Amino acid sequence: MTRQQLNELNDVLTPAMEVQREQVLRTRRGHERLVASGAGTEAKLTSADRILVTVLHLRKLATMDLLGQLFDTTAMTISRAAKDVRPLREAHGVHISASTARFRAWEDIARFLDPDKTEIKPTCWFPASPKCPKGPFRPQGPPPR
């Protein structure tokens, strides 16, 4: 997904997310707002962050724990964001395919983005995978649980 495509997705989904959020809050309260919009606690993730987290999660680039660390929140918040965005994304016909790269820790991302490397080797944890016919390539550290 290019930056332009992500921006277009943000432009399409953000208004729908705001409407959805207001409906959920109204249902929870049982009546219309008594205070102005924007009052109260601030959301941990902006609408754009929620969309980006969902895209990263659906591309299977990182675990929810790692996404939580990257966005300075919890895996549960990441899970809720993905759960909230998924129906809106499906309603707008946006399909996101999985990536071949997998990151489970900060070190994996740093290794992937290392500018000194001339060739990037995929992290492969499953020996039966067609991408890893000779067995798993294991980066430093233990395999994921």
Short mmCIF file of C-alpha atoms in Angstrom, two decimals:
data_model
loop_
_atom_site.label_atom_id
_atom_site.label_comp_id
_atom_site.label_asym_id
_atom_site.label_seq_id
_atom_site.Cartn_x
_atom_site.Cartn_y
_atom_site.Cartn_z
CA MET A 1 0.00 0.00 0.00
CA THR A 2 1.44 3.33 -1.01
CA ARG A 3 1.33 6.46 1.12
CA GLN A 4 -1.22 7.94 -1.30
CA GLN A 5 -3.47 4.88 -0.95
CA LEU A 6 -3.22 5.08 2.85
CA ASN A 7 -4.13 8.78 2.75
CA GLU A 8 -7.13 8.00 0.53
CA LEU A 9 -8.19 5.22 2.91
CA ASN A 10 -7.90 7.69 5.82
CA ASP A 11 -10.01 10.24 3.93
CA VAL A 12 -12.72 7.65 3.26
CA LEU A 13 -12.80 5.89 6.64
CA THR A 14 -12.24 8.75 9.12
CA PRO A 15 -15.71 10.34 8.75
CA ALA A 16 -17.34 6.91 9.00
CA MET A 17 -15.29 6.14 12.11
CA GLU A 18 -16.42 9.38 13.77
CA VAL A 19 -20.07 8.56 13.07
CA GLN A 20 -19.58 5.02 14.37
CA ARG A 21 -17.88 6.32 17.54
CA GLU A 22 -20.70 8.77 18.26
CA GLN A 23 -23.29 5.99 17.79
CA VAL A 24 -21.43 3.71 20.21
CA LEU A 25 -21.11 6.50 22.79
CA ARG A 26 -24.79 7.43 22.43
CA THR A 27 -25.82 3.81 22.91
CA ARG A 28 -23.57 3.53 25.97
CA ARG A 29 -24.97 6.76 27.47
CA GLY A 30 -28.56 6.05 26.51
CA HIS A 31 -29.15 9.65 25.36
CA GLU A 32 -27.62 12.49 23.33
CA ARG A 33 -24.50 14.31 24.47
CA LEU A 34 -24.80 16.66 27.41
CA VAL A 35 -21.38 18.23 26.81
CA ALA A 36 -19.70 19.50 23.66
CA SER A 37 -17.95 17.14 21.30
CA GLY A 38 -14.29 16.83 22.20
CA ALA A 39 -14.85 17.13 25.95
CA GLY A 40 -13.71 14.28 28.16
CA THR A 41 -10.78 11.96 27.83
CA GLU A 42 -8.78 11.86 24.64
CA ALA A 43 -8.63 8.68 22.58
CA LYS A 44 -5.35 6.76 22.86
CA LEU A 45 -5.15 6.42 19.07
CA THR A 46 -6.22 8.97 16.49
CA SER A 47 -8.46 7.86 13.62
CA ALA A 48 -5.44 7.77 11.29
CA ASP A 49 -3.51 5.67 13.83
CA ARG A 50 -6.43 3.25 14.15
CA ILE A 51 -6.54 2.79 10.39
CA LEU A 52 -2.76 2.36 10.16
CA VAL A 53 -2.74 -0.17 13.02
CA THR A 54 -5.50 -2.13 11.29
CA VAL A 55 -3.61 -2.15 7.99
CA LEU A 56 -0.40 -3.30 9.71
CA HIS A 57 -2.30 -5.97 11.62
CA LEU A 58 -4.12 -7.27 8.55
CA ARG A 59 -0.88 -7.32 6.56
CA LYS A 60 0.43 -9.48 9.44
CA LEU A 61 3.59 -7.39 9.63
CA ALA A 62 3.71 -7.37 13.42
CA THR A 63 2.09 -8.92 16.44
CA MET A 64 -0.45 -6.89 18.41
CA ASP A 65 2.04 -6.69 21.27
CA LEU A 66 4.68 -5.14 19.01
CA LEU A 67 2.13 -2.75 17.48
CA GLY A 68 1.15 -1.76 21.01
CA GLN A 69 4.79 -0.97 21.80
CA LEU A 70 5.20 1.00 18.57
CA PHE A 71 2.08 3.09 19.24
CA ASP A 72 2.70 3.37 23.00
CA THR A 73 -0.47 1.54 23.99
CA THR A 74 -1.60 -2.00 24.80
CA ALA A 75 -2.30 -4.99 22.58
CA MET A 76 -5.95 -4.78 23.72
CA THR A 77 -6.24 -1.23 22.37
CA ILE A 78 -4.75 -2.42 19.07
CA SER A 79 -7.24 -5.30 19.00
CA ARG A 80 -10.19 -2.95 19.63
CA ALA A 81 -9.00 -0.58 16.91
CA ALA A 82 -8.76 -3.41 14.38
CA LYS A 83 -12.18 -4.69 15.44
CA ASP A 84 -13.74 -1.23 15.02
CA VAL A 85 -12.13 -0.47 11.64
CA ARG A 86 -12.67 -3.89 10.03
CA PRO A 87 -16.43 -3.53 9.28
CA LEU A 88 -15.92 -0.02 7.88
CA ARG A 89 -13.09 -1.24 5.67
CA GLU A 90 -15.21 -4.15 4.42
CA ALA A 91 -18.20 -1.86 3.80
CA HIS A 92 -16.00 0.30 1.57
CA GLY A 93 -14.64 -2.74 -0.29
CA VAL A 94 -11.04 -2.32 0.81
CA HIS A 95 -9.04 -5.56 0.64
CA ILE A 96 -5.67 -5.79 2.37
CA SER A 97 -3.42 -8.74 1.57
CA ALA A 98 -0.91 -10.28 3.95
CA SER A 99 2.79 -9.47 3.62
CA THR A 100 5.66 -11.94 3.56
CA ALA A 101 7.64 -9.97 6.16
CA ARG A 102 6.97 -10.75 9.83
CA PHE A 103 8.19 -8.72 12.80
CA ARG A 104 7.90 -9.92 16.37
CA ALA A 105 10.28 -7.52 18.12
CA TRP A 106 11.93 -4.12 17.70
CA GLU A 107 15.16 -5.88 16.79
CA ASP A 108 13.49 -7.56 13.81
CA ILE A 109 12.40 -4.18 12.47
CA ALA A 110 15.85 -2.66 13.05
CA ARG A 111 17.47 -5.59 11.25
CA PHE A 112 15.00 -5.28 8.36
CA LEU A 113 15.67 -1.54 7.99
CA ASP A 114 19.45 -1.77 8.45
CA PRO A 115 20.93 0.42 5.66
CA ASP A 116 24.26 -1.48 5.74
CA LYS A 117 22.66 -4.65 4.41
CA THR A 118 22.74 -5.12 0.67
CA GLU A 119 20.17 -7.90 0.69
CA ILE A 120 17.21 -8.40 3.01
CA LYS A 121 16.52 -11.99 3.98
CA PRO A 122 12.97 -12.81 5.01
CA THR A 123 12.47 -14.05 8.54
CA CYS A 124 11.10 -17.53 8.16
CA TRP A 125 9.81 -19.44 11.18
CA PHE A 126 7.98 -22.26 9.44
CA PRO A 127 10.16 -24.85 7.71
CA ALA A 128 7.23 -26.19 5.66
CA SER A 129 6.74 -22.77 4.08
CA PRO A 130 7.47 -22.61 0.33
CA LYS A 131 9.62 -19.56 1.03
CA CYS A 132 11.86 -21.65 3.33
CA PRO A 133 12.46 -25.02 1.68
CA LYS A 134 15.77 -25.56 3.53
CA GLY A 135 14.37 -24.89 7.00
CA PRO A 136 13.81 -21.88 9.19
CA PHE A 137 16.04 -18.86 9.17
CA ARG A 138 16.24 -17.78 12.78
CA PRO A 139 17.36 -14.28 13.68
CA GLN A 140 19.25 -13.79 16.93
CA GLY A 141 17.16 -14.60 19.95
CA PRO A 142 14.57 -17.25 20.65
CA PRO A 143 11.75 -18.07 18.24
CA PRO A 144 8.34 -16.50 18.92
CA ARG A 145 5.94 -18.29 21.23
#
